[in-house]
Coordinates of C-alpha atoms in Angstrom, one line a residue:
M1 CA 96.2 58.9 4.5
S2 CA 93.9 55.9 5.0
R3 CA 90.3 56.6 4.6
E4 CA 87.6 55.1 6.7
R5 CA 85.4 52.9 4.4
R6 CA 81.7 53.0 4.9
R7 CA 79.8 49.7 5.0
P8 CA 77.8 49.4 1.8
T9 CA 74.1 50.1 2.2
V10 CA 71.6 48.0 0.3
H11 CA 69.2 50.3 -1.6
T12 CA 65.7 49.1 -2.5
G13 CA 64.3 52.1 -4.3
R14 CA 62.2 53.1 -1.2
G15 CA 64.7 55.4 0.3
D16 CA 68.3 55.1 1.4
G17 CA 68.8 52.4 3.9
A18 CA 65.2 51.3 4.0
P19 CA 64.7 47.7 5.3
M20 CA 63.9 45.0 2.7
S21 CA 61.0 42.5 3.0
N22 CA 61.7 38.8 3.5
G23 CA 60.8 38.1 -0.1
A24 CA 63.3 40.7 -1.3
N25 CA 65.9 39.3 1.0
K26 CA 65.3 35.8 -0.4
V27 CA 65.6 37.1 -4.0
L28 CA 68.8 39.0 -3.2
A29 CA 70.3 35.9 -1.5
Q30 CA 69.5 33.7 -4.5
A31 CA 71.0 36.3 -6.9
T32 CA 74.0 36.7 -4.7
D33 CA 74.6 32.9 -4.7
A34 CA 74.2 32.8 -8.5
L35 CA 76.6 35.7 -9.0
K36 CA 79.2 34.1 -6.7
G37 CA 79.1 31.1 -9.0
L38 CA 79.6 33.3 -12.0
S39 CA 82.4 35.2 -10.3
T40 CA 84.1 31.9 -9.6
K41 CA 83.9 31.0 -13.3
A42 CA 85.1 34.5 -14.2
V43 CA 88.2 34.2 -12.0
A44 CA 89.0 30.8 -13.5
V45 CA 88.7 32.2 -17.0
W46 CA 90.8 35.2 -16.1
Q47 CA 93.5 33.0 -14.6
R48 CA 93.5 30.8 -17.7
D49 CA 93.8 33.8 -19.9
I50 CA 96.7 35.1 -17.9
E51 CA 98.4 31.8 -17.9
Q52 CA 98.0 31.4 -21.7
G53 CA 98.3 35.1 -22.7
V54 CA 101.0 37.7 -22.9
L55 CA 101.3 37.8 -19.1
R56 CA 102.6 34.3 -18.9
P57 CA 106.2 35.2 -18.7
V58 CA 105.4 37.6 -15.9
V59 CA 103.2 35.3 -13.8
R60 CA 105.7 32.5 -14.2
S61 CA 108.4 34.5 -12.6
V62 CA 106.4 35.7 -9.7
T63 CA 107.2 33.7 -6.5
E64 CA 104.6 33.0 -3.8
T65 CA 103.8 36.2 -1.9
T66 CA 104.3 36.3 1.8
H67 CA 101.0 38.1 2.4
A68 CA 102.6 41.1 4.0
I69 CA 99.4 43.2 3.9
R70 CA 99.3 43.8 7.6
R71 CA 102.9 45.0 7.7
A72 CA 102.7 46.8 4.3
G73 CA 103.3 50.2 5.9
P74 CA 106.5 49.3 7.8
E75 CA 107.7 47.3 4.8
V76 CA 107.6 50.4 2.6
E77 CA 110.0 52.1 5.0
R78 CA 112.2 49.0 5.2
A79 CA 112.5 49.1 1.4
G80 CA 114.4 52.4 1.7
A81 CA 115.7 52.3 5.2
G82 CA 118.5 49.7 5.7
L83 CA 120.1 50.3 2.4
W84 CA 123.2 51.7 4.2
M85 CA 123.1 48.6 6.4
T86 CA 123.8 46.5 3.4
E87 CA 127.3 47.7 3.3
G88 CA 128.0 45.9 6.6
R89 CA 128.2 42.5 5.0
W90 CA 130.9 43.9 2.7
A91 CA 133.5 43.8 5.4
G92 CA 135.1 41.1 3.2
I93 CA 134.5 42.9 -0.1
D94 CA 138.2 43.0 -1.0
D95 CA 138.4 39.2 -0.7
A96 CA 135.3 38.8 -2.8
T97 CA 136.6 41.1 -5.5
R98 CA 140.0 39.4 -5.6
A99 CA 138.4 36.0 -5.7
T100 CA 136.1 36.8 -8.6
Q101 CA 138.8 38.5 -10.6
S102 CA 140.1 35.0 -11.4
L103 CA 136.9 34.2 -13.2
S104 CA 137.9 36.5 -16.1
G105 CA 140.4 33.8 -17.1
D106 CA 142.8 35.8 -19.3
G107 CA 142.7 38.8 -17.0
G108 CA 140.2 40.6 -19.3
R109 CA 136.7 41.8 -18.4
P110 CA 134.7 39.2 -16.4
H111 CA 132.1 37.7 -18.6
Y112 CA 129.4 37.7 -15.9
L113 CA 129.3 41.5 -15.9
G114 CA 128.0 41.6 -19.5
P115 CA 128.2 44.9 -21.3
V116 CA 126.1 46.9 -18.7
L117 CA 127.9 46.4 -15.4
P118 CA 131.2 48.1 -14.2
E119 CA 134.2 46.2 -13.1
D120 CA 135.0 46.5 -9.4
R121 CA 138.3 46.6 -7.5
P122 CA 139.3 46.6 -3.8
I123 CA 138.4 49.9 -2.0
T124 CA 141.5 51.9 -1.2
A125 CA 142.4 53.5 2.1
D126 CA 142.1 56.9 0.5
E127 CA 138.5 56.1 -0.6
R128 CA 137.5 55.1 2.8
R129 CA 139.1 58.3 4.3
L130 CA 137.2 60.5 1.7
A131 CA 133.9 58.7 2.4
G132 CA 134.5 59.4 6.1
E133 CA 135.0 63.0 5.3
S134 CA 131.8 63.1 3.4
I135 CA 129.9 61.7 6.4
D136 CA 131.6 64.4 8.6
K137 CA 130.3 67.0 6.1
L138 CA 126.8 65.5 6.7
K139 CA 127.2 66.1 10.4
E140 CA 128.4 69.7 9.8
L141 CA 125.4 70.5 7.6
F142 CA 122.6 68.7 9.5
G143 CA 123.8 68.2 13.0
P144 CA 126.0 65.8 15.1
R145 CA 123.4 63.1 15.0
A146 CA 123.3 62.9 11.2
N147 CA 124.6 59.6 9.8
P148 CA 124.4 57.7 6.5
G149 CA 120.9 56.5 7.4
S150 CA 119.8 60.1 7.5
L151 CA 120.0 60.2 3.7
A152 CA 117.2 57.7 3.5
S153 CA 115.3 58.8 6.6
R154 CA 111.6 57.9 7.0
V155 CA 109.2 60.2 5.1
D156 CA 106.1 60.8 7.2
P157 CA 103.0 59.4 5.3
D158 CA 100.9 62.2 6.7
E159 CA 103.2 64.9 5.3
V160 CA 104.7 63.0 2.4
V161 CA 105.0 65.8 0.0
A162 CA 106.6 68.3 2.3
A163 CA 108.8 65.7 4.0
A164 CA 110.0 64.1 0.7
R165 CA 110.7 67.6 -0.7
A166 CA 112.7 68.6 2.4
R167 CA 114.7 65.3 2.4
A168 CA 115.7 65.6 -1.3
A169 CA 116.6 69.3 -1.1
R170 CA 118.7 68.6 2.0
N171 CA 120.5 65.7 0.4
A172 CA 121.2 67.7 -2.7
R173 CA 122.8 70.5 -0.6
W174 CA 125.1 67.9 1.0
W175 CA 126.1 66.3 -2.3
H176 CA 126.8 69.7 -3.8
A177 CA 129.0 70.6 -0.9
L178 CA 131.3 67.6 -1.5
T179 CA 134.4 67.6 -3.6
D180 CA 134.6 65.5 -6.8
D181 CA 136.9 63.0 -5.0
Q182 CA 134.6 62.8 -2.0
R183 CA 131.6 62.1 -4.3
A184 CA 133.5 59.4 -6.2
A185 CA 134.6 57.8 -2.9
M186 CA 131.0 57.7 -1.6
V187 CA 129.9 55.9 -4.8
R188 CA 132.7 53.4 -4.3
V189 CA 132.3 52.8 -0.6
R190 CA 128.5 53.0 -0.3
P191 CA 126.9 52.4 -3.7
H192 CA 123.7 50.8 -2.3
L193 CA 123.0 53.9 -0.4
I194 CA 124.0 56.5 -2.9
G195 CA 122.1 54.7 -5.7
N196 CA 118.8 55.2 -3.8
T197 CA 119.4 58.6 -2.2
D198 CA 116.9 61.3 -3.3
G199 CA 118.7 64.6 -4.1
V200 CA 121.7 62.9 -5.8
P201 CA 121.8 63.4 -9.6
Y202 CA 120.4 60.4 -11.5
A203 CA 123.6 59.9 -13.6
V204 CA 125.4 59.3 -10.3
R205 CA 122.7 57.0 -8.9
D206 CA 122.9 55.0 -12.1
R207 CA 126.7 54.4 -11.7
A208 CA 126.2 53.6 -8.0
N209 CA 123.3 51.1 -8.7
R210 CA 125.2 49.3 -11.4
L211 CA 128.2 49.0 -9.1
S212 CA 125.7 47.6 -6.5
I213 CA 124.7 44.9 -8.9
T214 CA 128.3 44.0 -9.6
R215 CA 129.0 43.8 -5.9
D216 CA 125.9 41.7 -5.2
L217 CA 126.7 39.3 -8.0
E218 CA 130.3 38.9 -7.0
W219 CA 129.3 38.3 -3.4
Y220 CA 127.3 35.2 -4.5
L221 CA 130.1 34.0 -6.8
Y222 CA 132.5 34.3 -3.9
R223 CA 130.1 32.3 -1.8
R224 CA 130.0 29.6 -4.4
Q225 CA 133.8 29.4 -4.5
S226 CA 134.0 28.9 -0.8
G227 CA 134.1 25.2 -1.3
D228 CA 132.6 22.9 1.3
R229 CA 132.0 25.7 3.8
R230 CA 128.5 25.6 5.3
D231 CA 127.8 29.2 4.3
S232 CA 128.3 28.4 0.6
R233 CA 124.7 27.2 0.4
L234 CA 122.1 29.8 -0.5
S235 CA 118.8 30.1 1.3
D236 CA 115.5 30.4 -0.5
E237 CA 115.6 34.1 0.2
E238 CA 119.2 34.4 -1.1
N239 CA 118.2 32.5 -4.3
A240 CA 115.4 34.9 -4.9
H241 CA 117.8 37.8 -4.3
L242 CA 120.3 36.3 -6.8
S243 CA 117.5 35.8 -9.4
N244 CA 116.6 39.5 -9.1
I245 CA 120.3 40.5 -9.6
V246 CA 120.7 38.4 -12.7
S247 CA 117.4 39.5 -14.1
T248 CA 118.3 43.2 -13.6
R249 CA 121.6 42.7 -15.4
D250 CA 120.0 40.9 -18.3
H251 CA 117.1 43.2 -18.6
L252 CA 119.3 46.3 -18.6
E253 CA 121.2 44.9 -21.5
T254 CA 118.0 44.3 -23.5
I255 CA 116.6 47.8 -22.6
E256 CA 119.8 49.5 -23.6
D257 CA 120.0 47.8 -26.9
R258 CA 116.5 48.8 -27.8
A259 CA 116.8 52.4 -26.5
R260 CA 120.1 52.9 -28.4
A261 CA 118.4 51.8 -31.6
L262 CA 115.7 54.4 -31.0
G263 CA 118.1 57.2 -30.3
A264 CA 117.7 57.5 -26.6
S265 CA 120.7 59.3 -25.1
N266 CA 120.7 57.4 -21.8
V267 CA 119.3 54.5 -19.9
Q268 CA 119.6 55.2 -16.2
L269 CA 119.1 52.9 -13.3
M270 CA 117.4 55.4 -10.9
A271 CA 116.6 53.1 -8.0
Y272 CA 117.5 49.5 -7.2
N273 CA 116.8 47.3 -4.2
P274 CA 116.5 43.6 -5.0
R275 CA 115.6 42.7 -1.4
A276 CA 112.5 44.9 -1.2
Y277 CA 109.0 43.7 -0.7
A278 CA 109.7 40.2 0.4
G279 CA 111.9 39.6 -2.6
N280 CA 109.7 41.1 -5.3
G281 CA 112.2 43.9 -5.5
R282 CA 112.1 47.6 -6.2
V283 CA 113.6 49.2 -9.4
A284 CA 113.2 52.3 -11.5
V285 CA 114.7 52.8 -14.9
S286 CA 114.6 55.9 -17.1
I287 CA 114.7 55.8 -20.9
G288 CA 116.3 59.1 -21.5
N289 CA 118.3 61.4 -19.3
A290 CA 116.3 62.0 -16.1
D291 CA 118.6 64.8 -15.0
D292 CA 117.8 67.2 -17.8
A293 CA 114.7 65.9 -19.7
E294 CA 112.2 68.6 -20.7
I295 CA 109.3 66.1 -20.6
V296 CA 109.2 63.4 -17.9
T297 CA 106.6 60.6 -17.9
R298 CA 106.5 58.2 -15.0
Q299 CA 104.6 55.0 -15.7
V300 CA 103.3 52.7 -12.9
G301 CA 102.2 49.2 -13.5
G302 CA 99.8 46.9 -11.9
F303 CA 99.1 43.2 -11.0
G304 CA 102.1 40.8 -11.3
T305 CA 104.7 43.5 -11.6
T306 CA 108.0 42.7 -9.9
L307 CA 111.7 43.5 -10.5
R308 CA 111.8 40.4 -12.6
S309 CA 109.2 41.9 -15.0
L310 CA 111.4 44.9 -15.7
E311 CA 112.1 44.0 -19.4
Y312 CA 108.4 43.3 -20.1
R313 CA 107.3 46.7 -18.6
S314 CA 110.2 48.5 -20.4
D315 CA 109.0 47.2 -23.8
L316 CA 105.7 49.0 -23.2
I317 CA 107.4 52.2 -21.9
T318 CA 109.9 52.2 -24.7
N319 CA 107.0 52.2 -27.2
E320 CA 105.7 55.3 -25.4
W321 CA 109.1 57.0 -25.5
E322 CA 109.4 56.3 -29.3
M323 CA 106.0 57.8 -30.1
T324 CA 106.4 60.8 -27.7
T325 CA 109.7 61.8 -29.2
R326 CA 108.1 61.5 -32.6
Y327 CA 105.3 63.9 -31.7
A328 CA 107.4 66.2 -29.6
G329 CA 110.0 66.6 -32.3
H330 CA 113.0 66.0 -30.0
N331 CA 114.4 63.4 -27.7
R332 CA 114.8 65.4 -24.5
I333 CA 112.4 63.1 -22.9
A334 CA 112.6 60.7 -20.0
S335 CA 110.1 57.8 -19.7
I336 CA 110.5 56.2 -16.4
V337 CA 109.6 52.5 -15.7
D338 CA 108.5 52.7 -12.0
I339 CA 108.4 49.4 -10.2
G340 CA 108.6 51.2 -6.8
Y341 CA 105.7 49.9 -4.7
H342 CA 104.6 46.5 -3.5
H343 CA 102.4 45.3 -6.4
P344 CA 99.8 42.6 -5.8
T345 CA 101.1 39.3 -7.3
A346 CA 98.9 36.5 -6.0
L347 CA 95.7 35.2 -7.6
V348 CA 94.9 33.0 -4.6
P349 CA 93.9 34.8 -2.5
L350 CA 92.9 37.4 -5.1
E351 CA 95.3 40.2 -4.1
P352 CA 94.3 42.5 -7.0
A353 CA 90.9 42.9 -5.3
K354 CA 92.5 44.3 -2.2
P355 CA 92.9 48.1 -2.0
I356 CA 95.6 48.0 0.7
F357 CA 98.4 47.5 -2.0
A358 CA 97.1 50.6 -3.9
E359 CA 96.8 52.7 -0.7
V360 CA 100.3 52.0 0.5
G361 CA 101.5 52.2 -3.1
G362 CA 100.0 55.6 -3.4
Y363 CA 102.2 56.8 -0.6
V364 CA 105.3 55.4 -2.4
I365 CA 104.3 57.0 -5.7
S366 CA 103.6 60.4 -4.2
R367 CA 106.9 60.2 -2.3
D368 CA 108.9 59.2 -5.4
V369 CA 107.2 61.8 -7.7
T370 CA 107.8 64.6 -5.2
S371 CA 111.4 63.5 -4.5
F372 CA 112.1 63.5 -8.2
N373 CA 110.7 67.0 -8.7
A374 CA 112.5 68.3 -5.6
T375 CA 115.8 66.8 -6.9
R376 CA 115.4 68.5 -10.3
E377 CA 114.5 71.8 -8.7
A378 CA 117.4 71.7 -6.2
W379 CA 119.9 71.2 -9.0
A380 CA 118.3 73.9 -11.1
H381 CA 119.0 76.2 -8.2
L382 CA 122.5 74.8 -7.6
D383 CA 123.5 74.6 -11.3
D384 CA 122.0 77.2 -13.6
S385 CA 122.6 75.0 -16.6
V386 CA 119.9 72.5 -15.5
A387 CA 116.2 73.5 -15.7
P388 CA 113.3 71.7 -14.2
P389 CA 111.0 69.7 -16.5
Q390 CA 108.5 71.7 -18.6
L391 CA 105.9 68.9 -18.6
R392 CA 105.4 66.2 -15.9
N393 CA 103.2 63.2 -16.7
L394 CA 102.0 60.4 -14.5
V395 CA 100.5 57.3 -16.1
G396 CA 98.9 54.4 -14.1
H397 CA 98.0 51.2 -15.8
S398 CA 95.5 48.6 -14.5
Y399 CA 95.9 48.2 -10.7
G400 CA 98.6 50.9 -11.0
S401 CA 95.9 53.4 -12.0
T402 CA 94.2 52.8 -8.7
A403 CA 97.5 53.3 -6.9
V404 CA 98.0 56.6 -8.8
C405 CA 94.5 57.7 -7.6
Y406 CA 95.5 57.0 -4.0
A407 CA 98.7 59.0 -4.7
G408 CA 96.7 61.9 -5.9
A409 CA 94.0 61.8 -3.2
E410 CA 93.1 65.1 -1.5
A411 CA 94.9 66.9 -4.3
R412 CA 98.3 65.7 -2.9
L413 CA 100.0 65.8 -6.3
A414 CA 98.6 69.3 -7.2
G415 CA 101.7 71.3 -8.2
E416 CA 103.8 68.1 -8.6
I417 CA 102.2 66.6 -11.7
D418 CA 100.8 68.4 -14.8
Q419 CA 98.8 65.6 -16.4
I420 CA 97.6 62.2 -15.3
S421 CA 96.5 59.3 -17.5
L422 CA 94.7 56.1 -16.3
S423 CA 94.6 53.1 -18.6
G424 CA 92.8 49.8 -18.2
S425 CA 91.6 51.0 -14.8
P426 CA 89.6 48.7 -12.4
G427 CA 88.6 51.7 -10.3
A428 CA 89.6 55.1 -9.1
G429 CA 90.1 54.1 -5.4
P430 CA 89.3 57.0 -3.1
L431 CA 88.4 59.5 -5.8
N432 CA 84.9 60.3 -6.9
N433 CA 85.7 62.9 -9.6
A434 CA 88.7 63.7 -11.7
A435 CA 88.7 67.2 -10.1
D436 CA 89.8 65.5 -6.8
F437 CA 93.4 65.3 -8.2
G438 CA 93.6 69.1 -7.9
I439 CA 95.2 69.5 -11.4
G440 CA 92.0 70.3 -13.3
R441 CA 89.7 67.6 -14.6
E442 CA 90.7 68.6 -18.1
N443 CA 94.2 67.3 -17.4
V444 CA 93.1 63.8 -16.4
Y445 CA 92.8 61.3 -19.3
V446 CA 91.2 57.9 -19.2
F447 CA 92.0 55.1 -21.7
S448 CA 89.4 52.3 -21.4
S449 CA 88.6 49.8 -24.2
C450 CA 85.1 48.4 -24.3
R451 CA 86.9 45.0 -24.8
D452 CA 89.0 45.3 -21.7
P453 CA 87.4 43.2 -18.9
I454 CA 89.5 44.8 -16.2
S455 CA 88.2 48.3 -17.1
A456 CA 84.6 47.0 -16.7
L457 CA 85.1 46.3 -13.0
G458 CA 84.7 49.9 -11.7
A459 CA 81.5 51.1 -10.1
E460 CA 78.8 52.9 -12.1
T461 CA 78.1 55.4 -9.2
P462 CA 80.4 57.5 -7.1
A463 CA 79.2 55.8 -3.9
G464 CA 79.9 52.3 -5.3
Q465 CA 83.1 50.4 -4.9
G466 CA 82.6 48.1 -7.8
R467 CA 80.3 46.9 -10.5
F468 CA 79.5 43.5 -8.8
L469 CA 78.1 43.3 -5.3
G470 CA 79.4 46.8 -4.5
T471 CA 82.9 45.3 -4.2
G472 CA 86.0 46.5 -5.9
L473 CA 88.4 49.4 -6.3
G474 CA 86.1 52.4 -6.7
I475 CA 84.3 54.2 -9.5
D476 CA 85.0 53.5 -13.1
P477 CA 87.1 56.5 -14.3
A478 CA 85.6 56.1 -17.8
N479 CA 82.1 56.8 -16.3
A480 CA 80.4 60.1 -16.9
H481 CA 80.3 60.7 -13.1
F482 CA 84.1 60.9 -12.9
Q483 CA 84.3 63.7 -15.6
A484 CA 87.8 63.0 -16.8
V485 CA 88.7 63.3 -20.5
R486 CA 87.9 59.9 -22.1
V487 CA 90.2 59.2 -25.0
A488 CA 89.8 56.7 -27.8
A489 CA 91.7 53.5 -26.9
E490 CA 90.3 50.7 -28.9
P491 CA 92.8 48.3 -30.5
P492 CA 92.3 47.0 -34.0
V493 CA 90.1 43.9 -34.4
T494 CA 93.0 41.6 -35.3
K495 CA 94.4 38.3 -34.2
E496 CA 97.1 40.1 -32.2
F497 CA 94.3 41.6 -30.0
A498 CA 92.0 38.6 -30.0
S499 CA 92.6 37.8 -26.3
K500 CA 90.9 40.0 -23.7
M501 CA 94.1 40.1 -21.7
R502 CA 96.0 41.2 -24.8
V503 CA 93.6 44.0 -25.1
H504 CA 94.1 44.9 -21.5
Q505 CA 97.9 44.9 -21.9
G506 CA 97.8 46.6 -25.3
Y507 CA 97.4 50.2 -24.6
N508 CA 101.1 50.9 -25.3
A509 CA 101.3 48.5 -28.2
F510 CA 101.8 49.0 -31.9
A511 CA 99.0 48.0 -34.2
D512 CA 101.7 46.9 -36.6
P513 CA 105.2 46.5 -35.1
Q514 CA 106.8 46.3 -38.5
T515 CA 105.5 49.7 -39.8
R516 CA 105.5 51.2 -36.3
E517 CA 101.9 52.2 -36.7
P518 CA 100.5 52.8 -33.2
T519 CA 97.2 51.7 -31.8
E520 CA 94.9 54.6 -31.2
A521 CA 95.6 54.3 -27.5
L522 CA 99.4 54.6 -28.0
H523 CA 98.8 57.4 -30.5
N524 CA 96.7 59.4 -28.1
M525 CA 98.9 58.6 -25.1
A526 CA 101.9 60.0 -26.9
L527 CA 100.0 63.1 -27.9
V528 CA 99.1 63.7 -24.3
N529 CA 102.6 63.1 -23.0
S530 CA 104.2 65.2 -25.7
G531 CA 102.1 68.3 -24.8
R532 CA 99.7 68.0 -27.7
A533 CA 96.6 66.8 -25.7
G534 CA 94.4 69.1 -27.6
E535 CA 94.8 66.8 -30.6
V536 CA 93.6 63.6 -29.0
M537 CA 90.4 61.9 -30.2
R538 CA 87.8 62.2 -27.4
V539 CA 85.0 59.7 -27.0
E540 CA 81.8 59.5 -25.1
H541 CA 81.9 58.4 -21.4
R542 CA 80.2 55.3 -20.2
P543 CA 76.7 56.3 -18.9
A544 CA 76.3 57.3 -15.3
V545 CA 73.6 55.7 -13.1
E546 CA 71.8 58.4 -11.3
T547 CA 69.4 56.2 -9.3
P548 CA 70.8 52.7 -8.7
A549 CA 68.2 49.9 -8.7
L550 CA 68.7 46.5 -7.1
R551 CA 70.2 45.1 -10.2
H552 CA 72.9 47.7 -10.1
R553 CA 73.8 46.6 -6.6
I554 CA 74.1 43.0 -7.7
G555 CA 75.9 43.6 -11.0
T556 CA 75.0 44.7 -14.6
P557 CA 76.7 44.1 -17.9
L558 CA 78.9 46.9 -19.2
V559 CA 77.2 49.5 -21.3
D560 CA 79.7 51.4 -23.4
P561 CA 79.1 53.8 -26.4
E562 CA 82.4 52.6 -27.8
Q563 CA 80.8 49.2 -28.5
A564 CA 78.7 50.9 -31.3
R565 CA 81.8 52.7 -32.7
I566 CA 83.8 49.6 -32.9
A567 CA 80.9 47.6 -34.4
G568 CA 80.5 50.4 -37.1
N569 CA 84.2 50.2 -37.9
A570 CA 84.3 46.4 -38.1

């Protein structure tokens, strides 16, 4: 789905592409040098704010990226493919399970499992036989060449919607054809695979993924107990993997505690791969029951998001779930924390300025959104008691909003998503207009604070890529040219939102955590996601530039009507 990018043309006001005089060239060169100096300062200030602000826990946990941009496409497939291969190292699983059982001391529940992970036991011969029968059933349904890897087969990026739908529907038919004992055996024998197989109900995937964490954790404990054996030492890659495992366990406990306090019926671990994306990991967690929720909201994050930031991202999504249930009047709602694509994580080089992560991420998002819908629809057909969602929302924050725009390019998500919201967006990527999503521009909502520096990076014209030097991630979706519904999203002028990065990260925050009074952004976001979008407070777009002058090509300060509204309220 990659689009050929046109080389920016310098406009002089004398006609498109007209050559500039030597004097104009000299002025432009001087202005460019000056702007580069300013840009360097801006990056330094931005990095300082991130280090000192609310993102510090996230950035601190991010390991050095392996710069996999050139192999981003294949890496996406490897994040799903190979899950069944993981089982191969568990030839000695029975030994590992028996060895770690001694860690419980008095024979009770092992302490390292915490309250969120299941206990494991050696796999029985009957379970292996039943799992083998399940694979035979796969061959009966889909041909003699079908194997466990077929469940996570590659989805063609050029036909991602059709291919993802077909794969999920096919897998659902296979799972439905198994007996209860065969299903239980597949979870026991191949949890890594079943936990990430589209078409399998999410309650089952949750059990399988939690068992995967138990198995992974016990494998490393087993390694440590192996004494002076050479293979007891962990490599850097294995240490990163272990860090992801422990983080997931701990974060799940925190998420469940908070969700339970709010009245959420379930917390489901929908996807889990701690090895994905050079150790950044892949994970998706649903607050609420993803198998029968009437309203489903998938939220995609941006820069610095890894598996180890699951708890941080979940805090924001849980706020949205709390407010959406309040406005919807029921809790049949699933809010999904989606850390599914390879997010940019490095400031040097400045990965958030690179569209490749968003472009490849758009493929992953469209694949996962479509697979979810196909799974729900398949089980609605196979089990009359389960209906598809009535409202499907997709929310992209910061760099994640750009990835969402790539996901929806060429109306790819039309028919898959009902409403799209973009918050704190640096640019709309390949889209020039909200209508390009194919869901109606009236169903595209933009949340951009005039105090958010990231939302000021987008271009003022559809042809531009960014506000400064024509470089960036596309048009500003809050701009009048984009024609989305711009929604009030200004945080209160308080010390909690004094930092610019706190403003950028505060769209899902409470203005007063004690009284649970939401910011106007969270209030309006919940209205949209609960099906009450007609009640949101709409605000004026940022002005469009019809005829760009030279100064617009170099970079201009943000002009935003919201600045006057905020000044009037101060």
